[in-house]
Coordinates of C-alpha atoms in Angstrom, one line a residue:
X1 CA -37.9 -90.3 -1.3
X2 CA -36.4 -91.4 2.0
X3 CA -33.5 -89.4 3.3
X4 CA -31.2 -90.4 6.1
X5 CA -28.6 -88.3 7.8
X6 CA -25.4 -89.0 9.6
X7 CA -23.3 -86.6 11.8
X8 CA -19.6 -87.3 11.5
X9 CA -16.0 -86.0 11.6
X10 CA -14.3 -88.6 9.4
X11 CA -10.9 -87.9 10.8
X12 CA -10.1 -89.9 8.8
X13 CA -12.7 -91.9 7.0
X14 CA -12.4 -95.7 7.6
X15 CA -14.1 -99.0 7.2
X16 CA -16.2 -98.5 10.3
X17 CA -17.7 -95.3 8.8
X18 CA -18.4 -97.2 5.5
X19 CA -20.1 -99.9 7.5
X20 CA -22.3 -97.3 9.3
X21 CA -23.3 -95.7 6.0
X22 CA -24.2 -99.1 4.5
X23 CA -26.2 -100.1 7.5
X24 CA -28.0 -96.7 7.7
X25 CA -29.1 -97.2 4.1
X26 CA -30.3 -100.7 4.7
X27 CA -32.1 -100.1 8.0
X28 CA -33.9 -97.0 6.9
X29 CA -34.4 -97.8 3.2
X30 CA -32.7 -94.6 2.4
X31 CA -32.6 -93.3 -1.2
X32 CA -30.0 -90.7 -0.2
X33 CA -27.5 -90.3 2.7
X34 CA -26.8 -86.8 3.9
X35 CA -23.6 -86.4 6.0
X36 CA -23.1 -83.3 8.1
X37 CA -19.4 -83.2 8.9
X38 CA -17.2 -81.1 11.1
X39 CA -15.2 -78.6 9.1
X40 CA -11.5 -77.9 9.6
X41 CA -11.6 -78.4 13.4
X42 CA -13.0 -81.3 15.4
X43 CA -14.6 -81.8 18.7
X44 CA -11.6 -83.0 20.7
X45 CA -10.2 -79.5 20.3
X46 CA -7.8 -80.1 17.4
X47 CA -7.5 -79.4 13.7
X48 CA -8.8 -82.1 11.5
X49 CA -5.8 -84.0 10.1
X50 CA -7.0 -83.2 6.6
X51 CA -9.1 -80.3 5.5
X52 CA -12.8 -80.4 5.1
X53 CA -12.8 -80.5 1.3
X54 CA -10.5 -83.6 1.2
X55 CA -12.6 -85.3 3.9
X56 CA -15.8 -84.5 2.0
X57 CA -14.4 -86.3 -1.0
X58 CA -13.4 -89.3 1.0
X59 CA -17.0 -89.4 2.5
X60 CA -18.5 -89.3 -1.0
X61 CA -16.2 -92.1 -2.2
X62 CA -17.2 -94.1 0.9
X63 CA -20.9 -94.0 0.3
X64 CA -22.4 -90.5 1.2
X65 CA -24.5 -88.7 -1.4
X66 CA -24.2 -85.2 0.0
X67 CA -21.8 -83.7 2.5
X68 CA -22.6 -80.5 4.5
X69 CA -20.3 -78.6 6.7
X70 CA -20.9 -78.4 10.5
X71 CA -19.7 -74.9 11.4
X72 CA -16.6 -74.5 13.5
X73 CA -18.3 -73.1 16.6
X74 CA -20.6 -76.2 16.7
X75 CA -17.8 -78.6 15.8
X76 CA -15.7 -77.3 18.7
X77 CA -18.5 -77.2 21.1
X78 CA -19.4 -79.6 24.0
X79 CA -21.4 -82.7 23.1
X80 CA -24.6 -80.8 23.7
X81 CA -23.7 -77.9 21.4
X82 CA -22.2 -80.2 18.8
X83 CA -25.4 -82.3 18.7
X84 CA -27.9 -79.4 18.9
X85 CA -26.0 -77.5 16.2
X86 CA -25.9 -80.5 13.8
X87 CA -29.5 -81.5 14.5
X88 CA -30.7 -77.9 14.0
X89 CA -29.1 -77.7 10.6
X90 CA -30.4 -81.1 9.5
X91 CA -33.9 -80.3 10.7
X92 CA -33.8 -77.0 8.8
X93 CA -33.3 -79.0 5.5
X94 CA -37.0 -79.9 5.9
X95 CA -36.8 -83.3 4.3
X96 CA -34.6 -85.6 6.4
X97 CA -36.5 -88.6 7.7
X98 CA -33.9 -90.4 9.9
X99 CA -30.8 -89.6 11.9
X100 CA -28.6 -92.7 12.1
X101 CA -25.9 -92.7 14.8
X102 CA -23.4 -95.3 16.0
X103 CA -23.5 -96.5 19.6
X104 CA -22.0 -99.1 21.9
X105 CA -25.5 -100.2 22.9
X106 CA -27.2 -100.5 19.5
X107 CA -30.8 -100.1 20.7
X108 CA -32.8 -96.9 20.4
X109 CA -35.1 -97.5 23.4
X110 CA -32.8 -96.4 26.3
X111 CA -31.8 -93.3 24.4
X112 CA -35.4 -92.2 24.2
X113 CA -36.1 -93.0 27.8
X114 CA -33.0 -91.2 29.2
X115 CA -33.4 -88.2 26.9
X116 CA -36.9 -87.7 28.4
X117 CA -35.4 -87.5 31.9
X118 CA -32.6 -85.1 30.9
X119 CA -35.0 -82.8 29.1
X120 CA -37.6 -82.6 31.9
X121 CA -35.1 -82.8 34.8
X122 CA -37.2 -84.3 37.7
X123 CA -36.4 -82.6 41.0
X124 CA -34.7 -85.7 42.5
X125 CA -32.3 -85.9 39.5
X126 CA -31.7 -82.1 39.5
X127 CA -30.8 -82.0 43.2
X128 CA -28.4 -85.0 42.9
X129 CA -26.7 -83.5 39.9
X130 CA -26.2 -80.1 41.6
X131 CA -24.7 -81.9 44.7
X132 CA -22.3 -83.9 42.5
X133 CA -21.2 -80.8 40.6
X134 CA -20.6 -78.9 43.9
X135 CA -18.4 -81.8 45.0
X136 CA -16.0 -81.1 42.1
X137 CA -17.0 -83.7 39.6
X138 CA -16.9 -82.8 35.9
X139 CA -20.3 -82.4 34.3
X140 CA -20.2 -85.7 32.3
X141 CA -19.3 -87.7 35.4
X142 CA -21.8 -85.9 37.6
X143 CA -24.6 -86.4 35.1
X144 CA -23.9 -90.1 34.7
X145 CA -23.9 -90.6 38.4
X146 CA -27.0 -88.5 38.9
X147 CA -28.9 -90.5 36.3
X148 CA -27.7 -93.8 37.8
X149 CA -28.9 -92.6 41.2
X150 CA -32.2 -91.4 39.9
X151 CA -33.0 -94.7 38.2
X152 CA -31.8 -96.8 41.1
X153 CA -34.9 -95.6 42.9
X154 CA -37.2 -95.4 39.9
X155 CA -38.7 -98.7 38.8
X156 CA -40.2 -97.1 35.6
X157 CA -37.0 -97.4 33.7
X158 CA -37.5 -100.5 31.6
X159 CA -34.7 -100.5 29.0
X160 CA -31.6 -101.4 31.1
X161 CA -30.7 -102.9 34.5
X162 CA -28.7 -100.7 36.9
X163 CA -25.4 -102.4 35.9
X164 CA -26.2 -102.0 32.2
X165 CA -27.1 -98.3 32.8
X166 CA -23.8 -97.6 34.5
X167 CA -21.9 -99.1 31.6
X168 CA -24.2 -97.4 29.1
X169 CA -23.4 -93.9 30.6
X170 CA -19.7 -94.4 30.4
X171 CA -19.5 -95.1 26.6
X172 CA -18.6 -92.1 24.4
X173 CA -20.8 -93.0 21.5
X174 CA -23.8 -93.6 23.8
X175 CA -23.2 -90.2 25.4
X176 CA -23.2 -88.4 22.1
X177 CA -26.2 -90.4 20.8
X178 CA -28.1 -89.3 23.9
X179 CA -27.4 -85.7 23.0
X180 CA -28.7 -86.3 19.5
X181 CA -32.0 -87.7 20.8
X182 CA -32.4 -84.9 23.2
X183 CA -31.8 -82.3 20.5
X184 CA -34.4 -84.0 18.2
X185 CA -36.9 -83.8 21.0
X186 CA -36.1 -80.3 22.1
X187 CA -36.4 -79.0 18.5
X188 CA -39.6 -81.1 17.9
X189 CA -37.9 -82.4 14.8
X190 CA -39.6 -84.6 12.3
X191 CA -36.4 -86.6 12.1
X192 CA -36.5 -90.0 13.8
X193 CA -33.5 -91.5 15.6
X194 CA -32.0 -94.9 14.6
X195 CA -28.9 -96.3 16.2
X196 CA -26.5 -98.9 14.9
X197 CA -24.2 -100.9 17.2
X198 CA -20.6 -99.9 16.9
X199 CA -18.6 -102.9 15.7
X200 CA -14.9 -103.5 15.9
X201 CA -12.5 -101.3 17.9
X202 CA -13.7 -99.1 20.7
X203 CA -13.8 -95.3 20.3
X204 CA -10.6 -94.7 22.3
X205 CA -8.7 -97.8 21.2
X206 CA -5.2 -96.6 20.4
X207 CA -3.9 -99.6 18.5
X208 CA -5.0 -101.1 15.2
X209 CA -6.3 -104.6 15.6
X210 CA -6.1 -106.8 12.5
X211 CA -9.3 -108.2 11.0
X212 CA -11.6 -105.7 12.9
X213 CA -13.1 -102.3 12.1
X214 CA -10.5 -99.7 13.2
X215 CA -10.9 -96.7 15.4
X216 CA -10.0 -93.2 14.0
X217 CA -7.8 -92.8 17.1
X218 CA -5.7 -95.8 16.3
X219 CA -5.3 -94.7 12.7
X220 CA -4.2 -91.2 13.8
X221 CA -1.7 -92.7 16.2
X222 CA -0.2 -94.7 13.4
X223 CA -0.2 -91.8 11.0
X224 CA 1.8 -89.7 13.4
X225 CA 4.3 -92.4 14.2
X226 CA 6.8 -93.1 11.5
X227 CA 4.8 -94.3 8.6
X228 CA 3.9 -91.1 6.9
X229 CA 6.1 -92.0 3.9
X230 CA 4.5 -95.4 3.6
X231 CA 0.7 -95.5 4.2
X232 CA 0.2 -99.1 3.1
X233 CA -0.5 -100.3 6.7
X234 CA -3.7 -98.3 6.5
X235 CA -4.9 -99.7 3.2
X236 CA -6.8 -102.5 4.9
X237 CA -8.5 -99.9 7.2
X238 CA -10.3 -98.0 4.4
X239 CA -12.7 -99.0 1.6
X240 CA -10.9 -99.8 -1.7
X241 CA -12.3 -96.7 -3.3
X242 CA -11.2 -94.4 -0.5
X243 CA -7.6 -95.3 0.2
X244 CA -6.0 -94.0 -3.1
X245 CA -7.6 -90.6 -2.6
X246 CA -6.5 -90.6 1.0
X247 CA -3.0 -91.5 0.0
X248 CA -2.9 -88.7 -2.6
X249 CA -4.3 -86.2 -0.1
X250 CA -1.6 -86.9 2.5
X251 CA 1.1 -86.6 -0.1
X252 CA -0.2 -83.3 -1.5
X253 CA -1.7 -81.6 1.6
X254 CA 0.2 -83.0 4.6
X255 CA -1.3 -83.7 8.0
X256 CA -2.0 -81.2 10.8
X257 CA -2.0 -81.6 14.6
X258 CA -2.8 -79.2 17.4
X259 CA 0.9 -78.8 18.1
X260 CA 1.3 -77.2 14.6
X261 CA -0.6 -74.2 16.3
X262 CA 1.8 -74.1 19.3
X263 CA 3.7 -70.9 18.4
X264 CA 0.5 -69.1 17.4
X265 CA -1.0 -70.0 20.7
X266 CA 2.0 -68.9 22.7
X267 CA 2.0 -65.5 20.9
X268 CA -1.7 -65.0 21.4
X269 CA -1.5 -65.6 25.1
X270 CA 1.0 -62.8 25.6
X271 CA -1.6 -60.2 24.7
X272 CA -4.5 -61.6 26.7
X273 CA -5.9 -60.4 30.0
X274 CA -8.3 -62.1 32.4
X275 CA -11.1 -59.9 31.0
X276 CA -10.3 -60.7 27.4
X277 CA -9.9 -64.4 28.1
X278 CA -13.3 -64.7 29.7
X279 CA -14.9 -63.4 26.5
X280 CA -14.0 -66.6 24.6
X281 CA -16.5 -69.5 24.4
X282 CA -16.4 -71.9 27.4
X283 CA -13.5 -70.0 29.1
X284 CA -14.2 -69.6 32.8
X285 CA -12.5 -67.1 35.2
X286 CA -10.7 -70.0 37.0
X287 CA -9.3 -71.3 33.7
X288 CA -8.3 -67.7 32.7
X289 CA -6.3 -67.4 35.9
X290 CA -4.5 -70.7 35.3
X291 CA -3.8 -69.7 31.7
X292 CA -2.3 -66.4 32.8
X293 CA -0.2 -68.0 35.5
X294 CA 1.2 -70.6 33.1
X295 CA 1.4 -68.8 29.8
X296 CA 5.1 -68.2 29.9
X297 CA 5.8 -72.0 30.0
X298 CA 3.6 -72.8 26.9
X299 CA 6.1 -75.1 25.1
X300 CA 3.4 -76.7 22.9
X301 CA -0.3 -76.8 22.5
X302 CA -0.6 -80.4 23.9
X303 CA 1.7 -79.8 26.8
X304 CA 0.0 -76.6 27.8
X305 CA -3.5 -78.3 27.7
X306 CA -2.1 -81.0 30.1
X307 CA -0.7 -78.4 32.4
X308 CA -4.2 -76.7 32.6
X309 CA -6.1 -79.8 33.3
X310 CA -7.9 -80.2 36.7
X311 CA -10.3 -82.6 38.2
X312 CA -13.3 -80.4 37.3
X313 CA -12.3 -79.9 33.7
X314 CA -11.5 -82.6 31.2
X315 CA -8.5 -82.4 28.9
X316 CA -10.8 -82.4 25.8
X317 CA -12.7 -79.4 27.1
X318 CA -9.5 -77.5 27.7
X319 CA -8.3 -78.2 24.2
X320 CA -11.6 -77.0 22.8
X321 CA -11.3 -73.8 24.9
X322 CA -7.8 -73.1 23.6
X323 CA -9.0 -73.6 20.1
X324 CA -11.9 -71.1 20.7
X325 CA -9.2 -68.6 21.8
X326 CA -7.0 -69.2 18.8
X327 CA -10.0 -68.9 16.4
X328 CA -11.4 -65.8 18.2
X329 CA -14.7 -67.6 18.9
X330 CA -16.8 -65.6 21.4
X331 CA -20.3 -66.3 20.3
X332 CA -22.3 -69.5 19.9
X333 CA -24.4 -68.5 16.9
X334 CA -27.7 -70.2 16.2
X335 CA -28.0 -72.4 13.1
X336 CA -28.2 -69.9 10.2
X337 CA -27.2 -71.6 6.9
X338 CA -26.2 -74.9 5.4
X339 CA -23.0 -75.0 3.4
X340 CA -22.5 -77.8 0.8
X341 CA -19.0 -79.2 0.6
X342 CA -19.7 -81.9 -2.0
X343 CA -22.2 -84.2 -3.6
X344 CA -22.7 -87.0 -6.1
X345 CA -24.1 -86.1 -9.5
X346 CA -26.7 -88.8 -8.9
X347 CA -28.1 -86.7 -6.0
X348 CA -29.8 -84.1 -8.2
X349 CA -33.3 -85.0 -6.9
X350 CA -32.1 -84.7 -3.3
X351 CA -30.7 -81.2 -3.9
X352 CA -34.0 -80.1 -5.6
X353 CA -36.0 -81.4 -2.6
X354 CA -33.7 -79.5 -0.2
X355 CA -34.1 -76.4 -2.3
X356 CA -37.8 -76.6 -2.0
X357 CA -38.0 -77.6 1.7
X358 CA -35.1 -75.9 3.4
X359 CA -35.8 -73.1 5.9
X360 CA -32.2 -71.8 5.9
X361 CA -30.1 -70.5 3.0
X362 CA -28.1 -73.1 1.2
X363 CA -24.5 -72.0 0.4
X364 CA -23.0 -73.8 -2.6
X365 CA -20.3 -71.3 -3.3
X366 CA -18.5 -69.6 -0.3
X367 CA -18.0 -66.3 -2.2
X368 CA -21.7 -66.0 -2.6
X369 CA -22.4 -66.0 1.2
X370 CA -22.1 -62.2 1.7
X371 CA -25.0 -61.8 -0.8
X372 CA -27.2 -64.5 0.8
X373 CA -26.5 -63.9 4.5
X374 CA -26.9 -60.9 6.8
X375 CA -26.4 -60.0 10.5
X376 CA -25.4 -62.8 12.8
X377 CA -25.7 -65.4 10.0
X378 CA -23.1 -63.5 8.0
X379 CA -20.9 -63.1 11.1
X380 CA -21.1 -66.8 11.8
X381 CA -20.1 -67.6 8.3
X382 CA -17.2 -65.2 8.3
X383 CA -16.0 -66.6 11.6
X384 CA -15.9 -70.0 10.0
X385 CA -14.1 -68.7 6.9
X386 CA -11.4 -67.2 9.1
X387 CA -11.0 -70.5 10.9
X388 CA -10.5 -72.2 7.6
X389 CA -8.0 -69.6 6.4
X390 CA -6.0 -70.0 9.6
X391 CA -6.0 -73.8 9.0
X392 CA -4.8 -73.3 5.4
X393 CA -2.1 -70.9 6.5
X394 CA -0.6 -73.3 9.0
X395 CA -0.9 -76.2 6.5
X396 CA 0.7 -74.1 3.7
X397 CA 3.7 -73.1 6.0
X398 CA 4.2 -76.6 7.3
X399 CA 4.2 -78.3 3.9
X400 CA 5.7 -75.5 1.8
X401 CA 2.8 -75.8 -0.7
X402 CA 0.8 -73.0 -2.1
X403 CA -1.9 -71.3 0.0
X404 CA -5.4 -71.7 -1.4
X405 CA -8.1 -69.2 -0.3
X406 CA -11.3 -70.8 1.0
X407 CA -13.4 -68.7 -1.5
X408 CA -11.5 -70.3 -4.4
X409 CA -11.9 -73.9 -3.3
X410 CA -14.5 -75.7 -5.4
X411 CA -17.3 -78.1 -4.5
X412 CA -16.4 -81.7 -4.6
X413 CA -18.4 -83.3 -7.3
X414 CA -18.3 -87.1 -8.0

């Protein structure tokens, strides 16, 4: 059988995601599509608007055959950690043939060529990067400029012109795709990369444009405006099979934002010291000093993140760091297990193949994890469960609906 994987957040699932799954199946001849999806928190440093179980159901309705959870410490990591965590888990399945990702460019060749430079770091590139970082640029900007400078004097780069390269390195999906290809190479994975050109709205487009594939950003903006009682404007943005389930989920579960965690953040900051702050993932001494100086004016999560922003540190990175603090994340654990969130009944052969080939434990029932995992693997799993329990606590208080423990939530089965 041919198995193709997709790494996603589906926050929320929309027509562009359905298009990617359809094209992935067509381009690779896939018999099964495996999605590894961020759990209850996503890479921009925020809670997912709907919990991982609901989003897994929407993914299955939209074309996936199996949905696995990307653990929280990977999902809230930098692009590099996000990609390497997801690729490690997919590689460990032992049977995935292709990784299909969306990109603004749509051709795999430059990803392979650029990834080779980033992995081997020629001296000229490394020196330029170090100089740019010392000048105060953020890492993403410094890396893009260092690559551009390196290839300006290197005629061996055949995939793009200098102008095309400069554009390529500014596009968010291209940047993440580059991390995926690096991760595959670094891990010597058997999985082959395939990219699909992103169609419709851009990644950061904030407004819905009729008769085009939407961006998740635009959909979230609309959701958190004044339409929550009437979701019909979003019906055309989602596959017909997905929208009713989405509508029901919003009505019964509500939607979360980072600002729903504001009071909790303010309270946590009161008990922190510089030493304790520096123990959290990605939290530098300089950022710790700024947090301590400004913590008494923490009016909301989003406002506090903006107050902490500097030229050297992006707003997204600050949001991720604050979430690491809230979720007590101090360790970037290695890939240690795969947790199934849901699957189609027709994917029985896929699950059997994973059962035979996987090099990591496969968790189908959360309550069984303490029996299947030990050491750091169990610590990583328990940290993830605590993150989900916090998410559920905030959701339950906000909506006035019953709290449901993560151990009692069932697999999504279609």
